């Protein structure tokens, strides 16, 4: 493929013209991707990388080109594509979720969902989960602790943060008798405190499975109980499916459906995989909420939302999911991958937890399984080493220690085996290195020689990880714990 610039020139131009807060993957050694095919990405030299993180991809090209050659215009004209797509989309959802509003991104969709919720009863307050991320608009940063707690913003009075329903690292864990009720009770208490302060709840919003928060799967029954409390308070339940919808969990088309038929959100937002990388998103809600929104007298119009090309792309994606049985593939490959990873957990003490469903899996790395101490530095080391082995992973969660696996839906069992084999190699070397260091560090004065590259250090801090220089500790488990002296210099295998 013809390049406009060399990799160095591309990087230099990006630094000059693209905002510095727009980060790249692998900042210490970024990859220049020039093309992709199915679950593989290729750099400018032709090197192939197995993509385990790019959850926006389903295959479409011809549908977009065909419609683009005919017409693209806004949704104020009648066109079959938008109504056919709305009909097909609604058919994947519970019956009461039947009215669609099309947008261009998940952020737009979540912003609109808030407007719908606030118009419905005239309430304003929003309950969100800790570590949640719902988009980059100001209205969404305000309800995204994942973001606002990293900046200078303070939590707004109308925002209430509930504990993440994390049964591995959270307040109520797997040994609790009823973690779902315990976590839901926290939401009930928030509602009561808000009411006592004269505030009214408009909405509770949550990803059906929390992604940026560390691949968290809520305990069974949690959403049902929360919905009961929120409805009683006159609010609505918003399920954010932007990252986790469109068959990723395998057994269901939407992730909220895995919580049972007795749970149906009032508003669902979607995006990312919806258009195979083409910018499109949607809010689906009930007729009652839609009519309340219309009664405000304000017209909703989005220039490109639901345009004929986007709708054609969306229809093509739905066809491919069905025709290529991508839901079934997510179940088969996801189950196989989870099985392989659990075998790795039995082998490697760095793996504290494997959690997920379908092609949405998290690997929680820990320094100590009993204390569940997050292995943040080790996780960063692993993702860079995996990149060297041509496998692309990312790390997330409050401590940046959870390896996120959410690959394209066409991921195969062979890909899963390849990825896990490479991970096994890296963890084996890493754990051996930790053991060697532990044995050699008998003296309190033993130096720690490995250092984290400056770029990677900056990358970690920019993602909100606290700078360990503020609380230096010479050693822990045989490792130098400050990022100046990390094994993340990248152990060469």
CSV table of C-alpha atoms in Angstrom, one decimal, residues 29-432:
chain,number,residue,atom,x,y,z
A,29,UNK,CA,6.9,2.2,20.3
A,30,UNK,CA,3.7,2.9,18.3
A,31,UNK,CA,2.5,0.7,15.4
A,32,UNK,CA,1.6,2.2,12.0
A,33,UNK,CA,-1.3,0.2,10.7
A,34,UNK,CA,-2.0,0.6,6.9
A,35,UNK,CA,-4.5,-2.2,6.3
A,36,UNK,CA,-6.5,-4.9,7.9
A,37,UNK,CA,-8.3,-8.1,6.9
A,38,UNK,CA,-10.7,-9.9,9.3
A,39,UNK,CA,-8.9,-10.4,12.6
A,40,UNK,CA,-5.5,-9.3,11.3
A,41,UNK,CA,-3.8,-5.9,11.0
A,42,UNK,CA,-0.8,-5.1,9.0
A,43,UNK,CA,1.9,-2.4,9.5
A,44,UNK,CA,3.8,-0.5,6.8
A,45,UNK,CA,6.4,-3.2,6.5
A,46,UNK,CA,3.8,-5.9,5.9
A,47,UNK,CA,4.1,-7.4,9.4
A,48,UNK,CA,0.9,-9.2,10.5
A,49,UNK,CA,-0.6,-8.6,14.0
A,50,UNK,CA,-3.4,-10.7,15.6
A,51,UNK,CA,-6.0,-8.1,16.7
A,52,UNK,CA,-7.4,-9.0,20.1
A,53,UNK,CA,-8.7,-5.5,21.1
A,54,UNK,CA,-10.4,-3.9,18.1
A,55,UNK,CA,-14.0,-4.5,18.9
A,56,UNK,CA,-15.4,-2.2,16.2
A,57,UNK,CA,-14.9,-4.6,13.4
A,58,UNK,CA,-17.4,-6.6,11.3
A,59,UNK,CA,-16.9,-7.0,7.6
A,60,UNK,CA,-18.7,-4.6,5.2
A,61,UNK,CA,-17.5,-2.8,2.1
A,62,UNK,CA,-19.8,-3.5,-0.9
A,63,UNK,CA,-23.0,-2.3,0.8
A,64,UNK,CA,-21.5,1.1,1.6
A,65,UNK,CA,-20.1,1.5,-1.9
A,66,UNK,CA,-23.3,0.5,-3.7
A,67,UNK,CA,-25.4,2.9,-1.7
A,68,UNK,CA,-22.8,5.7,-1.9
A,69,UNK,CA,-23.0,5.5,-5.7
A,70,UNK,CA,-26.8,6.0,-5.6
A,71,UNK,CA,-27.5,8.5,-2.9
A,72,UNK,CA,-26.6,9.8,0.5
A,73,UNK,CA,-28.8,12.4,2.2
A,74,UNK,CA,-30.3,13.2,5.6
A,75,UNK,CA,-33.2,11.4,7.3
A,76,UNK,CA,-35.8,14.1,6.6
A,77,UNK,CA,-36.4,12.5,3.2
A,78,UNK,CA,-38.3,9.2,3.1
A,79,UNK,CA,-35.9,6.3,2.4
A,80,UNK,CA,-36.4,2.6,2.8
A,81,UNK,CA,-32.9,1.9,4.4
A,82,UNK,CA,-33.5,3.7,7.6
A,83,UNK,CA,-36.9,2.1,8.3
A,84,UNK,CA,-35.7,-1.3,7.3
A,85,UNK,CA,-32.7,-1.1,9.5
A,86,UNK,CA,-34.8,0.2,12.4
A,87,UNK,CA,-37.2,-2.7,11.9
A,88,UNK,CA,-34.4,-5.3,11.8
A,89,UNK,CA,-32.7,-3.7,14.9
A,90,UNK,CA,-35.9,-3.7,16.9
A,91,UNK,CA,-36.4,-7.4,16.0
A,92,UNK,CA,-33.3,-8.2,18.0
A,93,UNK,CA,-34.6,-6.5,21.2
A,94,UNK,CA,-37.5,-7.2,23.6
A,95,UNK,CA,-40.8,-6.0,22.2
A,96,UNK,CA,-41.2,-2.8,24.3
A,97,UNK,CA,-37.9,-1.5,22.9
A,98,UNK,CA,-39.1,-0.4,19.5
A,99,UNK,CA,-38.3,3.3,18.8
A,100,UNK,CA,-34.9,4.2,17.3
A,101,UNK,CA,-32.9,7.5,17.2
A,102,UNK,CA,-29.9,7.2,15.0
A,103,UNK,CA,-26.6,9.0,15.8
A,104,UNK,CA,-23.0,8.8,14.6
A,105,UNK,CA,-21.2,7.7,17.7
A,106,UNK,CA,-21.7,6.0,21.1
A,107,UNK,CA,-21.0,9.3,22.8
A,108,UNK,CA,-23.8,11.0,20.9
A,109,UNK,CA,-26.1,8.1,21.7
A,110,UNK,CA,-25.4,8.2,25.4
A,111,UNK,CA,-25.8,12.0,25.5
A,112,UNK,CA,-29.2,11.6,23.8
A,113,UNK,CA,-30.2,8.9,26.2
A,114,UNK,CA,-29.6,11.3,29.1
A,115,UNK,CA,-31.9,13.8,27.3
A,116,UNK,CA,-34.6,11.2,26.9
A,117,UNK,CA,-34.3,10.2,30.6
A,118,UNK,CA,-34.5,13.7,31.9
A,119,UNK,CA,-37.4,14.7,29.7
A,120,UNK,CA,-39.4,11.6,30.7
A,121,UNK,CA,-40.2,12.7,34.3
A,122,UNK,CA,-38.5,16.0,34.5
A,123,UNK,CA,-35.9,14.6,36.9
A,124,UNK,CA,-32.2,15.5,36.6
A,125,UNK,CA,-29.9,13.3,38.7
A,126,UNK,CA,-28.0,10.3,37.3
A,127,UNK,CA,-26.6,7.3,39.1
A,128,UNK,CA,-23.5,5.8,37.5
A,129,UNK,CA,-21.0,3.1,38.5
A,130,UNK,CA,-17.5,3.7,39.8
A,131,UNK,CA,-14.8,3.5,37.1
A,132,UNK,CA,-17.5,3.8,34.4
A,133,UNK,CA,-16.9,5.4,31.0
A,134,UNK,CA,-19.8,6.5,28.8
A,135,UNK,CA,-18.2,8.9,26.2
A,136,UNK,CA,-16.2,12.0,25.6
A,137,UNK,CA,-18.9,14.7,25.5
A,138,UNK,CA,-19.0,17.0,28.5
A,139,UNK,CA,-22.3,15.6,29.6
A,140,UNK,CA,-20.8,12.1,29.7
A,141,UNK,CA,-17.4,13.0,31.3
A,142,UNK,CA,-19.6,14.3,34.1
A,143,UNK,CA,-21.0,10.8,34.6
A,144,UNK,CA,-17.8,8.8,33.9
A,145,UNK,CA,-15.7,8.4,37.0
A,146,UNK,CA,-13.1,6.7,34.8
A,147,UNK,CA,-12.4,10.1,33.3
A,148,UNK,CA,-13.5,12.8,35.7
A,149,UNK,CA,-11.5,11.4,38.6
A,150,UNK,CA,-8.3,11.7,36.5
A,151,UNK,CA,-8.7,15.4,35.7
A,152,UNK,CA,-9.4,18.5,37.7
A,153,UNK,CA,-13.1,18.2,37.4
A,154,UNK,CA,-15.1,17.5,40.6
A,155,UNK,CA,-18.1,15.3,40.8
A,156,UNK,CA,-21.3,17.4,40.0
A,157,UNK,CA,-24.0,17.4,42.6
A,158,UNK,CA,-26.5,15.7,40.3
A,159,UNK,CA,-24.1,12.7,39.8
A,160,UNK,CA,-24.2,9.8,42.2
A,161,UNK,CA,-21.5,7.1,42.0
A,162,UNK,CA,-22.4,3.5,43.0
A,163,UNK,CA,-19.8,0.8,43.7
A,164,UNK,CA,-18.9,-1.3,40.8
A,165,UNK,CA,-20.6,-4.7,41.2
A,166,UNK,CA,-17.2,-6.5,41.2
A,167,UNK,CA,-17.2,-9.8,43.0
A,168,UNK,CA,-13.4,-10.3,42.6
A,169,UNK,CA,-11.9,-7.0,43.8
A,170,UNK,CA,-15.0,-5.1,45.0
A,171,UNK,CA,-16.6,-4.4,48.3
A,172,UNK,CA,-18.8,-7.6,48.2
A,173,UNK,CA,-16.9,-10.6,46.7
A,174,UNK,CA,-17.6,-14.1,45.6
A,175,UNK,CA,-17.7,-15.4,49.2
A,176,UNK,CA,-20.6,-13.0,50.1
A,177,UNK,CA,-23.9,-14.7,50.5
A,178,UNK,CA,-25.8,-12.4,48.1
A,179,UNK,CA,-23.5,-9.9,46.4
A,180,UNK,CA,-26.2,-8.9,43.9
A,181,UNK,CA,-28.5,-7.7,46.7
A,182,UNK,CA,-25.7,-6.1,48.6
A,183,UNK,CA,-24.5,-4.0,45.6
A,184,UNK,CA,-28.1,-3.2,44.7
A,185,UNK,CA,-28.7,-2.0,48.2
A,186,UNK,CA,-25.9,0.5,47.8
A,187,UNK,CA,-27.9,2.0,44.9
A,188,UNK,CA,-31.1,2.0,47.0
A,189,UNK,CA,-29.2,4.0,49.7
A,190,UNK,CA,-28.0,6.5,47.1
A,191,UNK,CA,-31.5,7.1,46.0
A,192,UNK,CA,-32.8,7.6,49.5
A,193,UNK,CA,-30.0,10.0,50.3
A,194,UNK,CA,-30.7,12.0,47.1
A,195,UNK,CA,-34.4,12.1,48.0
A,196,UNK,CA,-33.6,13.3,51.5
A,197,UNK,CA,-31.6,16.2,49.9
A,198,UNK,CA,-34.5,17.1,47.7
A,199,UNK,CA,-33.1,15.6,44.5
A,200,UNK,CA,-34.8,13.3,42.0
A,201,UNK,CA,-33.3,10.5,40.0
A,202,UNK,CA,-33.6,10.6,36.2
A,203,UNK,CA,-31.6,7.6,35.3
A,204,UNK,CA,-29.3,4.8,36.3
A,205,UNK,CA,-26.7,4.1,33.5
A,206,UNK,CA,-24.4,1.2,33.3
A,207,UNK,CA,-22.6,-0.9,30.6
A,208,UNK,CA,-24.2,-4.3,30.6
A,209,UNK,CA,-20.6,-5.6,31.2
A,210,UNK,CA,-18.2,-2.9,32.4
A,211,UNK,CA,-15.3,-2.7,30.0
A,212,UNK,CA,-13.0,0.2,31.0
A,213,UNK,CA,-13.7,-0.7,34.6
A,214,UNK,CA,-11.8,-4.0,34.1
A,215,UNK,CA,-14.1,-6.5,32.3
A,216,UNK,CA,-16.6,-6.7,35.1
A,217,UNK,CA,-19.6,-9.1,34.9
A,218,UNK,CA,-22.3,-8.0,37.4
A,219,UNK,CA,-23.7,-10.8,39.6
A,220,UNK,CA,-26.9,-12.4,38.6
A,221,UNK,CA,-30.0,-10.5,39.8
A,222,UNK,CA,-28.2,-7.2,40.3
A,223,UNK,CA,-29.7,-5.4,37.4
A,224,UNK,CA,-33.2,-6.6,38.2
A,225,UNK,CA,-33.0,-5.2,41.8
A,226,UNK,CA,-31.4,-1.9,40.7
A,227,UNK,CA,-34.1,-1.4,38.0
A,228,UNK,CA,-36.8,-2.0,40.7
A,229,UNK,CA,-35.3,0.7,42.9
A,230,UNK,CA,-34.7,3.1,40.1
A,231,UNK,CA,-38.3,2.7,38.7
A,232,UNK,CA,-39.7,3.2,42.1
A,233,UNK,CA,-37.8,6.5,42.3
A,234,UNK,CA,-39.3,7.6,38.9
A,235,UNK,CA,-36.1,7.0,37.0
A,236,UNK,CA,-35.2,4.9,34.0
A,237,UNK,CA,-32.5,2.2,33.4
A,238,UNK,CA,-30.1,2.9,30.6
A,239,UNK,CA,-28.1,-0.1,29.3
A,240,UNK,CA,-24.9,1.0,27.5
A,241,UNK,CA,-24.2,-1.6,24.9
A,242,UNK,CA,-21.7,0.5,22.9
A,243,UNK,CA,-18.8,-1.8,23.5
A,244,UNK,CA,-20.5,-5.1,24.3
A,245,UNK,CA,-23.5,-5.5,22.0
A,246,UNK,CA,-24.1,-7.1,18.6
A,247,UNK,CA,-23.5,-10.8,19.7
A,248,UNK,CA,-20.2,-10.4,21.5
A,249,UNK,CA,-21.4,-12.5,24.4
A,250,UNK,CA,-22.4,-15.3,22.0
A,251,UNK,CA,-25.5,-16.7,23.6
A,252,UNK,CA,-27.4,-13.4,23.3
A,253,UNK,CA,-27.4,-10.6,20.8
A,254,UNK,CA,-27.3,-8.0,23.6
A,255,UNK,CA,-25.3,-8.4,26.7
A,256,UNK,CA,-28.1,-7.2,29.0
A,257,UNK,CA,-30.1,-10.3,27.8
A,258,UNK,CA,-27.7,-12.6,29.7
A,259,UNK,CA,-29.2,-11.2,32.9
A,260,UNK,CA,-32.5,-12.9,32.2
A,261,UNK,CA,-35.8,-12.3,30.4
A,262,UNK,CA,-37.2,-10.6,33.5
A,263,UNK,CA,-34.8,-7.7,33.0
A,264,UNK,CA,-35.5,-5.2,30.2
A,265,UNK,CA,-33.9,-1.8,30.3
A,266,UNK,CA,-35.9,1.3,29.4
A,267,UNK,CA,-33.2,2.7,27.0
A,268,UNK,CA,-30.4,0.9,25.2
A,269,UNK,CA,-27.5,2.6,23.5
A,270,UNK,CA,-25.3,1.1,20.9
A,271,UNK,CA,-22.4,1.9,18.6
A,272,UNK,CA,-18.8,0.7,17.8
A,273,UNK,CA,-19.4,-2.7,16.0
A,274,UNK,CA,-22.7,-1.4,14.7
A,275,UNK,CA,-21.1,-0.2,11.5
A,276,UNK,CA,-17.9,-2.2,11.2
A,277,UNK,CA,-15.9,1.0,11.8
A,278,UNK,CA,-18.3,3.2,9.9
A,279,UNK,CA,-19.4,5.9,12.3
A,280,UNK,CA,-23.0,5.0,13.4
A,281,UNK,CA,-24.8,4.5,16.6
A,282,UNK,CA,-28.3,4.4,18.0
A,283,UNK,CA,-30.6,4.9,21.0
A,284,UNK,CA,-33.5,2.5,21.2
A,285,UNK,CA,-36.3,3.1,23.8
A,286,UNK,CA,-40.0,2.6,24.5
A,287,UNK,CA,-42.8,4.3,22.8
A,288,UNK,CA,-43.8,6.0,26.1
A,289,UNK,CA,-40.3,7.6,26.6
A,290,UNK,CA,-40.2,8.6,23.0
A,291,UNK,CA,-43.5,10.3,23.2
A,292,UNK,CA,-42.5,12.2,26.3
A,293,UNK,CA,-39.4,13.4,24.5
A,294,UNK,CA,-41.5,14.6,21.6
A,295,UNK,CA,-43.9,16.4,23.8
A,296,UNK,CA,-41.2,18.9,24.7
A,297,UNK,CA,-41.8,20.5,21.3
A,298,UNK,CA,-38.1,20.3,20.4
A,299,UNK,CA,-37.4,18.5,17.2
A,300,UNK,CA,-34.6,15.9,17.2
A,301,UNK,CA,-32.5,16.1,14.0
A,302,UNK,CA,-29.1,14.6,13.3
A,303,UNK,CA,-27.7,15.5,9.9
A,304,UNK,CA,-25.9,12.1,9.3
A,305,UNK,CA,-27.7,9.9,11.8
A,306,UNK,CA,-29.5,7.1,9.9
A,307,UNK,CA,-28.5,8.3,6.5
A,308,UNK,CA,-28.9,5.8,3.6
A,309,UNK,CA,-25.3,4.8,3.5
A,310,UNK,CA,-25.0,4.3,7.2
A,311,UNK,CA,-28.3,2.3,7.2
A,312,UNK,CA,-27.0,0.1,4.4
A,313,UNK,CA,-23.8,-0.5,6.3
A,314,UNK,CA,-25.8,-1.4,9.4
A,315,UNK,CA,-28.0,-3.9,7.5
A,316,UNK,CA,-24.9,-5.5,6.0
A,317,UNK,CA,-23.4,-6.0,9.5
A,318,UNK,CA,-26.6,-7.6,10.7
A,319,UNK,CA,-26.6,-9.9,7.7
A,320,UNK,CA,-23.0,-10.9,8.2
A,321,UNK,CA,-23.5,-11.6,11.9
A,322,UNK,CA,-26.4,-13.9,10.9
A,323,UNK,CA,-25.0,-15.5,7.8
A,324,UNK,CA,-21.5,-16.2,9.2
A,325,UNK,CA,-23.0,-17.3,12.6
A,326,UNK,CA,-20.8,-14.9,14.4
A,327,UNK,CA,-22.8,-15.2,17.6
A,328,UNK,CA,-22.2,-19.0,17.5
A,329,UNK,CA,-18.5,-18.3,16.8
A,330,UNK,CA,-18.3,-16.0,19.9
A,331,UNK,CA,-19.7,-18.8,22.0
A,332,UNK,CA,-17.5,-21.6,20.6
A,333,UNK,CA,-14.3,-19.6,20.5
A,334,UNK,CA,-15.0,-17.8,23.7
A,335,UNK,CA,-15.6,-21.0,25.6
A,336,UNK,CA,-12.4,-22.5,24.1
A,337,UNK,CA,-10.4,-19.4,24.9
A,338,UNK,CA,-11.7,-19.3,28.5
A,339,UNK,CA,-10.8,-22.9,28.9
A,340,UNK,CA,-7.2,-22.3,27.7
A,341,UNK,CA,-6.9,-19.2,29.9
A,342,UNK,CA,-8.0,-21.1,33.0
A,343,UNK,CA,-5.3,-23.7,32.4
A,344,UNK,CA,-2.9,-20.8,32.3
A,345,UNK,CA,-4.3,-19.5,35.6
A,346,UNK,CA,-3.5,-22.9,37.2
A,347,UNK,CA,0.1,-22.6,35.8
A,348,UNK,CA,0.9,-18.9,36.4
A,349,UNK,CA,0.6,-17.2,39.8
A,350,UNK,CA,0.5,-13.8,38.2
A,351,UNK,CA,-3.0,-14.6,36.9
A,352,UNK,CA,-5.5,-13.9,39.7
A,353,UNK,CA,-8.8,-14.1,37.8
A,354,UNK,CA,-10.2,-15.1,34.4
A,355,UNK,CA,-13.6,-13.6,33.9
A,356,UNK,CA,-15.9,-12.9,30.9
A,357,UNK,CA,-18.3,-14.5,28.5
A,358,UNK,CA,-18.1,-15.0,24.7
A,359,UNK,CA,-15.5,-12.8,23.2
A,360,UNK,CA,-15.3,-10.4,26.1
A,361,UNK,CA,-12.7,-11.7,28.6
A,362,UNK,CA,-10.5,-10.1,31.2
A,363,UNK,CA,-7.3,-11.5,32.7
A,364,UNK,CA,-6.7,-9.9,36.1
A,365,UNK,CA,-2.9,-9.9,36.9
A,366,UNK,CA,-1.9,-9.9,40.5
A,367,UNK,CA,1.3,-9.8,42.5
A,368,UNK,CA,-0.3,-11.8,45.3
A,369,UNK,CA,-3.3,-14.0,44.9
A,370,UNK,CA,-4.3,-13.8,48.5
A,371,UNK,CA,-4.2,-10.0,48.7
A,372,UNK,CA,-5.2,-9.6,45.1
A,373,UNK,CA,-2.6,-6.9,44.7
A,374,UNK,CA,-2.9,-5.5,41.2
A,375,UNK,CA,0.1,-6.2,39.0
A,376,UNK,CA,0.0,-3.0,37.0
A,377,UNK,CA,3.6,-2.8,35.9
A,378,UNK,CA,3.6,-6.5,34.9
A,379,UNK,CA,0.5,-6.0,32.8
A,380,UNK,CA,2.2,-3.1,30.9
A,381,UNK,CA,5.2,-5.4,30.4
A,382,UNK,CA,3.0,-8.2,29.0
A,383,UNK,CA,1.1,-6.0,26.5
A,384,UNK,CA,4.4,-4.7,25.1
A,385,UNK,CA,5.9,-8.1,24.9
A,386,UNK,CA,2.8,-9.5,23.2
A,387,UNK,CA,3.1,-6.7,20.6
A,388,UNK,CA,6.6,-7.9,19.9
A,389,UNK,CA,5.1,-11.4,19.3
A,390,UNK,CA,2.6,-9.8,16.9
A,391,UNK,CA,-0.4,-10.0,19.2
A,392,UNK,CA,-2.3,-6.8,20.1
A,393,UNK,CA,-3.7,-6.6,23.6
A,394,UNK,CA,-4.5,-3.7,26.0
A,395,UNK,CA,-4.7,-3.3,29.7
A,396,UNK,CA,-7.5,-1.5,31.6
A,397,UNK,CA,-9.3,-1.3,34.9
A,398,UNK,CA,-8.8,1.0,37.8
A,399,UNK,CA,-5.3,-0.3,38.3
A,400,UNK,CA,-4.5,-0.9,34.6
A,401,UNK,CA,-3.8,-4.5,35.5
A,402,UNK,CA,-6.5,-6.3,33.5
A,403,UNK,CA,-5.7,-7.6,30.1
A,404,UNK,CA,-8.7,-7.0,27.9
A,405,UNK,CA,-9.6,-9.5,25.2
A,406,UNK,CA,-12.4,-8.3,22.9
A,407,UNK,CA,-11.3,-9.2,19.4
A,408,UNK,CA,-13.2,-9.1,16.1
A,409,UNK,CA,-16.1,-11.5,16.0
A,410,UNK,CA,-14.4,-13.7,13.3
A,411,UNK,CA,-11.7,-14.7,15.8
A,412,UNK,CA,-10.9,-18.4,15.5
A,413,UNK,CA,-9.9,-21.2,17.8
A,414,UNK,CA,-6.5,-21.2,16.1
A,415,UNK,CA,-6.2,-17.5,16.9
A,416,UNK,CA,-7.1,-18.2,20.5
A,417,UNK,CA,-4.5,-20.9,20.8
A,418,UNK,CA,-1.8,-18.7,19.2
A,419,UNK,CA,-2.6,-15.8,21.6
A,420,UNK,CA,-2.6,-18.0,24.7
A,421,UNK,CA,0.7,-19.8,23.6
A,422,UNK,CA,2.4,-16.4,23.3
A,423,UNK,CA,1.0,-15.2,26.7
A,424,UNK,CA,2.2,-18.4,28.3
A,425,UNK,CA,5.7,-17.8,26.9
A,426,UNK,CA,5.8,-14.3,28.2
A,427,UNK,CA,4.4,-15.1,31.7
A,428,UNK,CA,6.9,-18.0,32.0
A,429,UNK,CA,9.9,-15.8,31.4
A,430,UNK,CA,8.4,-13.0,33.5
A,431,UNK,CA,7.8,-15.2,36.5
A,432,UNK,CA,11.3,-16.8,36.1
